[in-house]
Coordinates of C-alpha atoms in Angstrom, one line a residue:
Chain O
M1 CA 63.9 -0.8 17.4
N2 CA 61.4 -3.5 16.6
R3 CA 59.4 -1.9 13.8
T4 CA 57.2 -4.9 13.0
N5 CA 55.8 -4.9 16.5
N6 CA 55.0 -1.2 16.3
I7 CA 52.8 -1.4 13.3
A8 CA 51.4 -4.8 14.0
P9 CA 48.1 -3.5 15.7
I10 CA 47.5 -1.0 12.9
A11 CA 48.1 -3.7 10.3
F12 CA 45.8 -6.0 12.1
I13 CA 43.0 -3.3 12.2
Y14 CA 43.6 -2.5 8.5
Q15 CA 43.5 -6.1 7.5
N16 CA 40.3 -6.8 9.4
A17 CA 38.8 -3.4 8.8
K18 CA 35.4 -4.8 8.0
A19 CA 35.2 -7.0 11.1
V20 CA 36.4 -4.0 13.3
I21 CA 33.8 -1.6 11.8
L22 CA 31.1 -4.2 12.1
S23 CA 31.8 -4.9 15.8
L24 CA 31.8 -1.2 16.5
M25 CA 28.5 -0.8 14.7
I26 CA 27.0 -3.7 16.7
L27 CA 28.3 -2.1 19.9
V28 CA 26.8 1.3 19.0
A29 CA 23.5 -0.4 18.0
I30 CA 23.3 -2.2 21.4
L31 CA 24.0 1.1 23.3
I32 CA 21.5 3.2 21.3
P33 CA 18.4 2.7 23.5
F34 CA 20.4 4.0 26.5
I35 CA 21.5 7.2 24.8
T36 CA 18.5 8.3 22.7
N37 CA 14.8 8.8 23.2
E38 CA 11.8 6.6 22.2
Y39 CA 11.4 8.4 18.9
W40 CA 14.8 7.3 17.6
E41 CA 14.4 3.9 19.1
R42 CA 11.3 3.5 17.0
V43 CA 13.0 4.8 13.9
F44 CA 15.8 2.3 14.4
V45 CA 13.3 -0.6 14.7
F46 CA 12.0 0.4 11.3
I47 CA 15.5 0.6 9.9
F48 CA 16.3 -2.8 11.2
I49 CA 13.2 -4.3 9.7
S50 CA 13.7 -2.8 6.3
T51 CA 17.4 -3.6 6.3
A52 CA 16.7 -7.2 7.3
L53 CA 14.1 -7.4 4.5
A54 CA 16.7 -6.1 2.1
Q55 CA 19.1 -8.8 3.3
S56 CA 16.4 -11.4 2.7
W57 CA 15.9 -10.0 -0.8
N58 CA 19.6 -10.2 -1.3
I59 CA 19.4 -14.0 -1.1
I60 CA 17.2 -14.3 -4.1
G61 CA 18.0 -11.1 -5.9
G62 CA 21.7 -10.5 -5.1
Y63 CA 23.1 -14.0 -4.7
A64 CA 20.8 -16.0 -7.1
G65 CA 20.4 -13.1 -9.5
C66 CA 16.6 -13.3 -9.8
Y67 CA 15.3 -9.8 -9.5
S68 CA 12.1 -10.5 -7.7
F69 CA 9.7 -7.5 -7.5
G70 CA 7.2 -9.5 -5.5
H71 CA 9.3 -10.4 -2.5
S72 CA 7.1 -8.4 -0.1
V73 CA 4.3 -11.0 -0.7
F74 CA 6.2 -13.2 1.8
F75 CA 6.6 -10.4 4.2
A76 CA 2.9 -9.6 4.0
V77 CA 1.9 -13.2 4.3
G78 CA 4.1 -13.6 7.3
A79 CA 2.5 -10.5 8.9
F80 CA -1.0 -11.9 8.3
A81 CA 0.0 -15.4 9.5
S82 CA 1.4 -14.1 12.8
A83 CA -1.7 -11.8 13.2
I84 CA -4.1 -14.7 12.7
L85 CA -2.1 -17.1 14.8
L86 CA -1.8 -14.5 17.7
T87 CA -5.4 -13.2 17.7
K88 CA -7.5 -16.1 16.4
F89 CA -5.6 -19.0 17.8
G90 CA -3.9 -17.2 20.7
L91 CA -0.5 -18.9 20.2
N92 CA 2.8 -18.1 21.9
F93 CA 4.6 -15.2 20.2
W94 CA 7.7 -17.3 19.3
I95 CA 5.7 -20.1 17.8
A96 CA 3.7 -17.5 15.8
I97 CA 6.9 -16.1 14.4
L98 CA 8.1 -19.5 13.4
G99 CA 4.7 -20.3 11.9
S100 CA 4.7 -17.1 9.8
G101 CA 8.2 -18.0 8.5
L102 CA 7.0 -21.5 7.6
T103 CA 3.8 -20.2 6.0
A104 CA 5.8 -17.9 3.8
S105 CA 8.1 -20.8 2.8
V106 CA 5.1 -23.0 2.0
L107 CA 3.7 -20.2 -0.1
S108 CA 7.0 -19.9 -2.0
I109 CA 6.3 -23.3 -3.4
L110 CA 3.5 -21.7 -5.4
F111 CA 6.2 -19.4 -6.9
F112 CA 8.3 -22.2 -8.3
P113 CA 6.6 -22.1 -11.8
I114 CA 7.5 -18.4 -12.0
L115 CA 11.2 -19.2 -11.7
R116 CA 10.9 -20.6 -15.2
A117 CA 10.6 -17.0 -16.5
K118 CA 14.0 -15.4 -17.0
G119 CA 15.4 -12.0 -16.4
F120 CA 12.9 -9.1 -16.2
Y121 CA 10.1 -11.5 -17.2
F122 CA 10.6 -12.9 -13.7
S123 CA 10.6 -9.4 -12.3
M124 CA 7.3 -8.6 -14.0
A125 CA 5.7 -11.9 -13.1
T126 CA 6.5 -11.5 -9.5
L127 CA 5.2 -7.9 -9.5
G128 CA 2.0 -9.3 -11.1
T129 CA 1.7 -11.9 -8.4
L130 CA 2.1 -9.3 -5.7
L131 CA -0.7 -7.3 -7.1
A132 CA -2.9 -10.3 -7.6
M133 CA -2.3 -11.5 -4.0
Q134 CA -3.3 -8.1 -2.7
V135 CA -6.7 -8.4 -4.4
F136 CA -6.9 -12.0 -2.9
F137 CA -6.2 -10.8 0.6
R138 CA -8.9 -8.1 0.2
Q139 CA -11.6 -10.4 -1.0
I140 CA -11.2 -13.6 1.0
P141 CA -13.2 -13.5 4.3
F142 CA -11.0 -15.9 6.3
L143 CA -8.1 -13.4 6.0
Q144 CA -10.2 -10.5 7.3
S145 CA -10.8 -9.8 11.0
S146 CA -14.3 -10.0 12.3
D147 CA -14.3 -6.3 13.3
I148 CA -16.8 -4.5 11.2
G149 CA -15.4 -1.7 9.1
A150 CA -11.8 -3.0 9.2
R151 CA -10.3 -5.4 6.7
G152 CA -7.1 -5.8 8.6
W153 CA -6.1 -7.2 12.0
V154 CA -5.5 -5.4 15.2
V155 CA -2.7 -7.3 16.9
P156 CA -2.0 -7.0 20.6
S157 CA 1.5 -6.0 21.4
V158 CA 3.7 -8.7 23.0
G159 CA 6.5 -6.6 24.5
S160 CA 8.0 -3.2 25.1
L161 CA 9.7 -1.0 22.5
S162 CA 13.1 -2.1 23.8
F163 CA 12.1 -5.8 23.4
F164 CA 11.3 -5.1 19.7
Y165 CA 14.5 -3.1 19.3
Y166 CA 16.7 -6.0 20.4
L167 CA 14.6 -8.6 18.6
T168 CA 14.8 -6.8 15.3
L169 CA 18.5 -6.1 15.8
S170 CA 19.2 -9.7 16.5
I171 CA 17.2 -10.8 13.5
L172 CA 19.2 -8.5 11.3
I173 CA 22.5 -9.8 12.7
G174 CA 21.2 -13.4 12.5
I175 CA 20.2 -13.2 8.9
S176 CA 23.4 -11.4 8.0
I177 CA 25.5 -14.2 9.7
F178 CA 23.3 -16.8 8.0
V179 CA 23.9 -15.2 4.6
F180 CA 27.7 -14.8 5.3
F181 CA 28.2 -18.5 6.2
G182 CA 25.5 -19.8 3.8
A183 CA 27.3 -18.3 0.8
K184 CA 30.4 -20.4 1.7
T185 CA 28.5 -23.7 1.7
K186 CA 28.1 -25.9 -1.4
T187 CA 24.5 -24.7 -1.8
G188 CA 25.7 -21.2 -1.5
Y189 CA 28.2 -21.6 -4.3
G190 CA 25.6 -23.3 -6.4
V191 CA 23.2 -20.4 -5.9
Q192 CA 25.9 -17.9 -6.8
A193 CA 26.8 -19.9 -9.9
L194 CA 23.3 -19.1 -11.2
R195 CA 23.9 -15.4 -11.0
Q196 CA 27.2 -15.6 -12.9
D197 CA 26.0 -17.7 -15.8
E198 CA 23.0 -20.0 -15.6
I199 CA 23.7 -22.0 -18.8
T200 CA 27.3 -22.6 -18.0
A201 CA 26.4 -23.6 -14.5
S202 CA 23.9 -26.2 -15.7
C203 CA 26.5 -27.5 -18.2
M204 CA 28.9 -28.0 -15.3
G205 CA 26.4 -30.2 -13.6
V206 CA 24.9 -27.7 -11.2
W207 CA 21.2 -28.5 -10.7
T208 CA 20.1 -24.9 -11.3
T209 CA 16.4 -25.4 -10.8
A210 CA 16.9 -26.9 -7.3
Y211 CA 19.3 -24.2 -6.2
K212 CA 16.9 -21.4 -7.4
C213 CA 14.0 -23.1 -5.4
I214 CA 16.2 -23.4 -2.3
A215 CA 17.2 -19.8 -2.5
L216 CA 13.6 -18.8 -2.9
I217 CA 12.4 -20.9 0.0
I218 CA 15.1 -19.5 2.3
A219 CA 14.5 -15.9 1.3
A220 CA 10.8 -16.4 1.8
F221 CA 11.3 -17.9 5.2
W222 CA 13.3 -14.9 6.5
A223 CA 10.9 -12.4 5.0
G224 CA 8.0 -14.3 6.6
V225 CA 9.8 -14.2 10.0
I226 CA 10.3 -10.4 9.7
G227 CA 6.7 -10.0 8.7
G228 CA 5.7 -12.0 11.8
I229 CA 7.6 -9.6 14.0
Y230 CA 6.3 -6.6 12.2
A231 CA 2.6 -7.3 12.8
P232 CA 2.7 -7.2 16.6
F233 CA 5.1 -4.3 16.5
I234 CA 2.9 -2.1 14.3
A235 CA -0.3 -3.3 16.1
Y236 CA -2.5 -3.0 12.9
I237 CA -2.0 -4.7 9.6
G238 CA -4.2 -4.6 6.5
P239 CA -3.9 -5.7 2.8
E240 CA -3.3 -2.1 1.8
S241 CA -0.3 -1.3 4.0
T242 CA 1.5 -4.7 3.9
F243 CA 1.2 -5.3 0.2
E244 CA 2.3 -1.9 -0.8
V245 CA 4.8 -1.9 -3.7
S246 CA 7.0 0.4 -1.8
W247 CA 8.1 -2.5 0.5
T248 CA 9.5 -4.4 -2.4
L249 CA 11.0 -1.2 -3.9
D250 CA 12.7 -0.5 -0.6
M251 CA 14.3 -3.9 -0.5
V252 CA 15.5 -3.7 -4.1
V253 CA 16.8 -0.1 -3.9
M254 CA 18.6 -0.7 -0.5
T255 CA 20.4 -3.8 -1.8
L256 CA 21.4 -2.2 -5.1
L257 CA 22.5 1.0 -3.4
G258 CA 24.8 -1.0 -1.1
G259 CA 25.8 -3.6 -3.5
A260 CA 23.9 -6.8 -4.5
G261 CA 25.4 -10.1 -3.8
T262 CA 27.5 -9.0 -0.8
V263 CA 26.6 -9.3 2.9
S264 CA 27.5 -5.8 3.8
G265 CA 25.7 -4.3 0.8
P266 CA 22.1 -4.4 2.1
I267 CA 23.3 -3.3 5.6
I268 CA 25.2 -0.2 4.3
G269 CA 22.6 0.6 1.7
G270 CA 19.7 0.0 4.1
F271 CA 21.2 2.4 6.8
T272 CA 22.2 5.0 4.2
L273 CA 18.8 5.0 2.5
S274 CA 16.8 4.9 5.8
L275 CA 18.8 7.8 7.3
I276 CA 18.3 9.9 4.1
N277 CA 14.6 8.9 4.1
Q278 CA 14.4 10.0 7.8
I279 CA 16.0 13.3 7.2
V280 CA 13.9 14.1 4.1
W281 CA 10.8 12.9 5.8
A282 CA 11.4 15.2 8.8
N283 CA 12.4 18.3 6.8
F284 CA 10.5 18.1 3.5
L285 CA 7.4 15.9 4.1
Y286 CA 5.8 16.7 0.7
L287 CA 8.9 16.2 -1.3
H288 CA 9.6 12.8 0.2
V289 CA 8.6 10.6 -2.7
F290 CA 10.0 13.1 -5.2
I291 CA 13.5 13.0 -3.7
Y292 CA 13.3 9.2 -3.3
G293 CA 12.6 8.8 -7.0
I294 CA 15.5 11.1 -7.9
L295 CA 17.7 9.2 -5.6
I296 CA 16.9 5.9 -7.4
T297 CA 17.6 7.6 -10.7
L298 CA 21.0 8.9 -9.5
I299 CA 21.9 5.5 -8.0
V300 CA 21.4 3.7 -11.3
M301 CA 23.1 6.4 -13.3
F302 CA 26.2 6.9 -11.2
L303 CA 26.5 4.0 -8.7
P304 CA 25.3 1.0 -10.7
H305 CA 27.6 -1.4 -8.7
G306 CA 26.7 0.0 -5.3
L307 CA 28.3 1.9 -2.5
V308 CA 30.5 -1.0 -1.2
A309 CA 32.2 -1.3 -4.6
A310 CA 32.6 2.5 -4.8
I311 CA 34.1 2.8 -1.3
E312 CA 36.5 -0.1 -2.0
V313 CA 37.6 1.6 -5.2
G314 CA 38.0 4.9 -3.4
V315 CA 40.0 3.3 -0.5
Q316 CA 42.3 1.5 -3.0
K317 CA 42.9 4.8 -4.8
I318 CA 43.8 6.6 -1.6
F319 CA 46.0 3.9 0.0
G320 CA 47.1 2.1 -3.1
M321 CA 46.5 -1.2 -1.4
K322 CA 44.0 -4.0 -1.7
G323 CA 43.6 -4.8 2.0
L324 CA 39.9 -4.2 2.2
N325 CA 39.1 -6.6 -0.6
Q326 CA 40.0 -9.6 1.6
G327 CA 37.4 -11.0 3.9
Chain V
M1 CA -28.9 -12.9 -24.8
E2 CA -29.0 -9.1 -25.2
Y3 CA -27.2 -8.7 -22.0
A4 CA -24.3 -10.9 -23.3
A5 CA -24.2 -8.9 -26.6
Q6 CA -24.2 -5.7 -24.6
I7 CA -21.2 -6.8 -22.6
L8 CA -19.3 -8.0 -25.6
I9 CA -19.9 -4.7 -27.4
L10 CA -18.7 -2.7 -24.4
G11 CA -15.7 -4.9 -24.1
F12 CA -14.9 -4.5 -27.8
L13 CA -15.1 -0.7 -27.5
S14 CA -12.9 -0.6 -24.4
G15 CA -10.5 -3.0 -26.1
A16 CA -9.5 -0.2 -28.6
V17 CA -8.5 2.0 -25.7
F18 CA -6.5 -0.9 -24.0
A19 CA -4.7 -1.5 -27.3
S20 CA -3.9 2.2 -27.9
V21 CA -2.3 2.7 -24.5
S22 CA -0.1 -0.2 -25.2
F23 CA 1.3 0.5 -28.7
G24 CA 4.0 2.8 -27.3
F25 CA 5.1 0.3 -24.7
S26 CA 5.4 -2.5 -27.2
M27 CA 7.3 -0.2 -29.5
V28 CA 9.9 1.0 -26.9
F29 CA 10.2 -2.6 -25.7
G30 CA 10.8 -3.9 -29.2
V31 CA 13.2 -1.2 -30.4
L32 CA 15.1 -0.3 -27.2
N33 CA 14.8 -3.7 -25.5
I34 CA 14.0 -2.1 -22.2
V35 CA 10.9 -2.2 -19.9
N36 CA 9.8 1.4 -19.7
F37 CA 8.2 2.0 -16.3
A38 CA 7.8 5.6 -17.3
H39 CA 5.2 4.5 -19.8
G40 CA 2.4 5.0 -17.2
L41 CA 3.7 8.5 -16.9
F42 CA 3.0 9.1 -20.6
I43 CA -0.6 8.2 -20.0
L44 CA -0.9 10.3 -16.9
L45 CA 0.7 13.3 -18.5
G46 CA -1.4 13.0 -21.6
A47 CA -4.6 13.0 -19.5
F48 CA -3.5 16.0 -17.3
I49 CA -2.3 18.1 -20.2
L50 CA -5.5 17.6 -22.1
Y51 CA -7.4 18.5 -18.9
S52 CA -5.4 21.8 -18.5
F53 CA -5.8 22.8 -22.2
T54 CA -9.5 22.1 -22.1
E55 CA -9.9 24.1 -19.0
A56 CA -7.9 27.0 -20.5
I57 CA -9.3 27.0 -24.0
G58 CA -12.7 25.5 -23.6
I59 CA -13.4 23.9 -27.0
N60 CA -14.1 20.3 -27.8
P61 CA -11.3 18.2 -26.2
F62 CA -10.9 16.0 -29.3
I63 CA -9.6 19.0 -31.2
L64 CA -6.9 19.5 -28.5
L65 CA -5.6 15.9 -28.7
P66 CA -2.6 16.9 -30.8
L67 CA -1.4 19.3 -28.1
S68 CA -1.3 16.4 -25.7
A69 CA 0.6 14.3 -28.2
I70 CA 3.2 17.0 -28.9
S71 CA 3.8 17.8 -25.2
V72 CA 4.2 14.2 -24.1
G73 CA 6.3 13.4 -27.2
L74 CA 8.6 16.2 -26.2
F75 CA 8.8 14.8 -22.7
G76 CA 9.6 11.3 -24.1
Y77 CA 12.3 12.8 -26.2
C78 CA 14.0 14.6 -23.3
L79 CA 13.6 11.5 -21.1
Q80 CA 15.4 9.3 -23.6
R81 CA 18.0 11.8 -24.6
F82 CA 19.1 13.0 -21.2
V83 CA 18.5 10.0 -19.0
I84 CA 17.8 6.6 -20.5
N85 CA 20.4 6.8 -23.2
R86 CA 23.1 7.1 -20.6
V87 CA 22.3 3.8 -18.9
M88 CA 21.4 1.7 -22.0
E89 CA 24.4 -0.6 -21.4
Q90 CA 23.3 -1.7 -18.0
S91 CA 21.2 -4.7 -17.2
I92 CA 17.5 -4.7 -17.9
P93 CA 16.4 -4.7 -14.2
M94 CA 18.6 -1.7 -13.5
V95 CA 17.0 0.3 -16.4
L96 CA 13.6 -0.9 -15.1
L97 CA 14.5 0.5 -11.7
L98 CA 15.7 3.8 -13.2
T99 CA 12.5 4.4 -15.1
L100 CA 10.5 3.4 -12.0
G101 CA 12.4 6.1 -10.0
I102 CA 11.6 8.7 -12.7
S103 CA 8.0 7.6 -12.7
L104 CA 7.8 8.1 -8.9
S105 CA 9.4 11.6 -9.0
I106 CA 7.3 12.9 -11.9
T107 CA 4.1 11.5 -10.4
E108 CA 4.9 13.5 -7.3
A109 CA 5.6 16.6 -9.5
V110 CA 2.2 16.1 -11.1
K111 CA 0.6 16.1 -7.7
M112 CA 2.4 19.4 -6.9
I113 CA 1.3 21.1 -10.1
W114 CA -2.2 19.8 -10.5
G115 CA -3.1 18.9 -6.9
H116 CA -4.2 15.5 -5.4
E117 CA -7.7 15.4 -6.9
E118 CA -8.6 13.0 -9.7
I119 CA -9.6 14.6 -13.0
F120 CA -12.1 14.0 -15.7
V121 CA -12.8 15.7 -19.0
R122 CA -16.4 15.8 -20.0
V123 CA -16.9 15.8 -23.7
I124 CA -20.7 15.5 -24.0
K125 CA -22.4 18.2 -22.0
G126 CA -26.0 17.4 -21.5
G127 CA -28.0 15.7 -24.3
Q128 CA -28.2 12.0 -25.0
E129 CA -25.4 9.9 -23.5
S130 CA -25.9 6.9 -25.7
F131 CA -27.9 5.6 -28.6
L132 CA -29.8 2.4 -29.2
L133 CA -29.0 0.1 -32.1
G134 CA -30.5 -3.4 -32.4
G135 CA -31.4 -3.5 -28.7
I136 CA -27.9 -2.6 -27.6
Y137 CA -26.8 0.7 -26.0
F138 CA -23.8 2.4 -27.5
P139 CA -22.4 5.2 -25.3
W140 CA -21.6 8.1 -27.6
I141 CA -18.3 8.8 -25.9
S142 CA -17.0 5.3 -26.4
V143 CA -17.9 5.4 -30.0
Y144 CA -16.1 8.8 -30.5
V145 CA -13.1 7.5 -28.7
F146 CA -13.1 4.3 -30.7
F147 CA -12.9 6.3 -34.0
A148 CA -10.4 8.7 -32.6
T149 CA -8.2 5.8 -31.6
A150 CA -8.5 4.3 -35.0
I151 CA -7.4 7.6 -36.6
A152 CA -4.5 7.9 -34.3
T153 CA -3.4 4.3 -34.9
V154 CA -3.5 4.8 -38.7
F155 CA -1.6 8.0 -38.4
F156 CA 1.2 6.5 -36.3
F157 CA 1.2 3.3 -38.5
L158 CA 1.9 5.6 -41.5
I159 CA 4.7 7.3 -39.7
L160 CA 6.3 4.0 -38.8
N161 CA 5.8 2.4 -42.3
K162 CA 6.2 5.3 -44.8
T163 CA 8.7 7.8 -43.4
E164 CA 12.4 7.4 -43.4
M165 CA 12.5 7.8 -39.6
G166 CA 10.0 5.0 -39.3
M167 CA 12.0 2.7 -41.5
A168 CA 15.1 3.4 -39.4
I169 CA 13.2 2.6 -36.3
R170 CA 12.0 -0.7 -37.7
A171 CA 15.6 -1.4 -38.8
C172 CA 16.8 -0.9 -35.2
R173 CA 14.0 -3.2 -34.0
D174 CA 15.0 -6.0 -36.3
N175 CA 18.7 -5.8 -35.8
V176 CA 20.6 -3.1 -34.0
E177 CA 24.1 -4.2 -35.2
S178 CA 23.1 -4.2 -38.9
A179 CA 21.4 -0.9 -38.4
K180 CA 24.6 0.6 -37.0
L181 CA 26.6 -1.0 -39.9
V182 CA 24.5 0.8 -42.5
G183 CA 25.1 4.1 -40.8
I184 CA 22.1 4.6 -38.6
D185 CA 22.7 6.7 -35.5
T186 CA 21.0 4.4 -33.0
N187 CA 21.0 6.9 -30.1
R188 CA 19.1 9.4 -32.3
I189 CA 16.7 6.7 -33.4
Y190 CA 16.1 5.7 -29.7
N191 CA 15.3 9.4 -29.0
F192 CA 12.7 9.5 -31.7
T193 CA 11.3 6.1 -30.8
T194 CA 10.6 7.2 -27.3
A195 CA 9.2 10.5 -28.6
I196 CA 6.8 8.8 -31.0
A197 CA 5.8 6.3 -28.3
G198 CA 5.2 9.2 -25.9
A199 CA 3.1 11.1 -28.4
W200 CA 1.0 8.0 -29.2
T201 CA 0.5 7.1 -25.6
G202 CA -0.2 10.8 -24.7
V203 CA -3.1 10.7 -27.1
A204 CA -4.3 7.4 -25.6
G205 CA -4.1 8.8 -22.1
A206 CA -6.0 11.9 -23.1
M207 CA -8.7 9.7 -24.5
V208 CA -8.8 7.6 -21.3
V209 CA -9.6 10.7 -19.3
T210 CA -12.7 11.4 -21.4
L211 CA -14.0 7.9 -20.5
E212 CA -13.1 7.6 -16.8
V213 CA -11.5 9.6 -14.0
M214 CA -7.8 9.7 -13.7
P215 CA -6.2 9.9 -10.3
P216 CA -2.6 11.2 -10.0
E217 CA -1.6 7.7 -8.8
G218 CA -3.0 6.2 -12.0
A219 CA 0.3 5.8 -13.7
M220 CA 1.1 2.5 -12.1
S221 CA -2.1 0.7 -12.8
W222 CA -2.2 1.9 -16.5
L223 CA 1.4 0.8 -16.9
L224 CA 0.4 -2.7 -15.8
V225 CA -2.5 -2.7 -18.2
A226 CA -0.1 -1.8 -21.0
F227 CA 2.2 -4.6 -19.9
V228 CA -0.5 -7.2 -19.6
V229 CA -1.8 -6.3 -23.1
T230 CA 1.7 -6.4 -24.6
I231 CA 2.7 -9.7 -23.0
I232 CA -0.6 -11.5 -23.8
G233 CA -0.9 -10.2 -27.4
G234 CA 2.7 -10.8 -28.3
L235 CA 5.9 -8.9 -28.0
G236 CA 7.3 -7.0 -30.9
S237 CA 4.2 -7.0 -33.2
M238 CA 1.5 -4.4 -33.5
A239 CA -1.1 -7.0 -34.5
G240 CA -0.3 -8.7 -31.2
V241 CA -1.0 -5.5 -29.3
L242 CA -4.4 -5.1 -31.1
L243 CA -5.3 -8.7 -30.3
G244 CA -4.2 -8.3 -26.7
G245 CA -6.1 -5.1 -26.3
F246 CA -9.4 -6.6 -27.5
L247 CA -8.8 -9.7 -25.5
I248 CA -8.2 -7.7 -22.3
G249 CA -11.2 -5.5 -23.1
L250 CA -13.5 -8.5 -23.4
V251 CA -12.1 -10.3 -20.4
S252 CA -12.5 -7.3 -18.1
S253 CA -16.0 -6.6 -19.5
L254 CA -17.1 -10.2 -19.0
C255 CA -15.6 -10.2 -15.5
S256 CA -17.4 -7.1 -14.4
G257 CA -20.6 -8.2 -16.1
Y258 CA -20.8 -11.8 -14.8
I259 CA -18.5 -12.1 -11.7
N260 CA -17.5 -9.1 -9.7
P261 CA -15.6 -5.9 -10.8
G262 CA -13.3 -6.3 -7.7
W263 CA -11.7 -9.3 -9.2
I264 CA -10.7 -7.8 -12.6
N265 CA -7.2 -6.9 -11.5
A266 CA -6.6 -10.3 -9.9
I267 CA -7.7 -12.0 -13.1
L268 CA -5.6 -9.7 -15.3
Y269 CA -2.5 -10.2 -13.2
G270 CA -3.1 -13.9 -13.0
L271 CA -3.4 -14.1 -16.8
L272 CA -0.1 -12.1 -17.0
V273 CA 1.7 -14.5 -14.7
V274 CA 0.4 -17.6 -16.4
M275 CA 1.3 -16.1 -19.8
L276 CA 4.8 -15.3 -18.6
I277 CA 5.3 -18.8 -17.4
I278 CA 4.0 -20.8 -20.4
K279 CA 4.7 -18.5 -23.3
P280 CA 6.6 -15.2 -22.5
T281 CA 6.5 -14.2 -26.2
G282 CA 2.7 -14.0 -26.2
I283 CA 0.0 -15.4 -28.5
L284 CA 1.3 -13.8 -31.7
G285 CA 4.9 -13.3 -30.4
V286 CA 7.4 -13.6 -33.2
A287 CA 10.4 -11.8 -31.6
E288 CA 13.1 -13.6 -29.8
A289 CA 12.2 -13.6 -26.1
Q290 CA 15.4 -12.1 -24.9
K291 CA 17.9 -10.4 -27.1
R292 CA 20.5 -9.9 -24.4

């Protein structure tokens, strides 16, 4: 009789598909520690950390359009800062996390001159900075622990595995919410204008340099916070492991796989890539990097706009509607 | 005083190698306008192929250099034709990522084929390792490599400047649209550009492995050397690469002679960053910084 009432719930779900899927995912994520073993819990902490890093790269790479290949500097500096604050100064864990985020932000000020380089010159300059910083961290005594034979820091754990699970999960959700609402502020629009067309934006009166710097500081802060959590979780950090180029590469590939410049992109890309990684790692250990490289190649060749765009195009083709594009 | 002269001479000799590993990078960069992260792979493959042929045939490695050149050139041709040409319209960072992915995969394949050990090709077996001239030691191998590099450079210069293919390549470098208008098949030119760059770099990589050990992970660090040389010398000009190569040779030699070899990389990357900030086109750079 009353047709509109019958389809109303379905229409509601369809129109808010993203929100519904997201709430379901968060629910599943909260329940995972109760239904799986410690192994998978640990795997998921790593997935949350790398996805959150991808989201932080998304701020500078996806939204501002500056393809930084040295973003893991901030992650590594955050990890070192929290390790030093926790072991040398014996600070509270939460203060140490905040301190590592702030340290990374302060360090990002040194990166401001690099922002003058455009396009892939910026990419290469940031990559060069990353490698130079690694040498720095190897050579400077203050940054090395006093234990003989070890360059890195042994960090005491501050909580159980479940503590880190929920902490990293909430950081991931927090940074995603931050990006979602931040993109809708005036600053957010300014940053996105850079990606579209920097020259036009500056002609329109957008102060491009300031917005680039703001995006970099914020992205660095989040990466530093994640590094600050990573150090006590992994218990040992050194210049070799934290400055590895693969950290940066993971952030870039995850974001591009999902779709740069969208909130859901890094999350979808991060989970997809991490699960593929996990399966490959478990089954073909020696082929791991080989398959990873081929995956990158295939992404660029066949999915240059990311999974989110591909899914949206697919859904539109099947249903002939544009419902998923909204929101 | 003699110590300083010694360091300068060694830096000069190694500068030739630094320049020769970078010509191909500069060429691909100038003509195709992409950053070829697979360039380190050319160096790596050149070294490993020379190693295999020397082990198998057992004659002087310098005679086998053309084999390295041909193999790596073929690899470059296939890479360009079947992979990179398909993504040329995409943005530069995406192409950069693609070549990076290829580099990761093939490095892993190299490890599967040749094992995880680092390799070295010994040219001078026994006998005198160096000779004395005016109070300065000249290592024989560096002198050999210096002259081999010079010959290879002249050879590829002639290809680029005297053959029809070379002229077409230079036309594409100067202006792609005009080259298309006069009937040049740009995709074919791109294939041959990467092939020549691969051959040139393969020879250079083969010469590197006669000087120092080459680990299977060496692709990345040598790629960055090529990038530093190209950026510092100047994009799009061969003279710039020569200048950059000798400068980097001198800087790294001075650094290991007077400061600490551990700092060489930091200084090189620092120079790179400073150069990218103040003058991205390099010392002798004439080309437009960004064509697209």
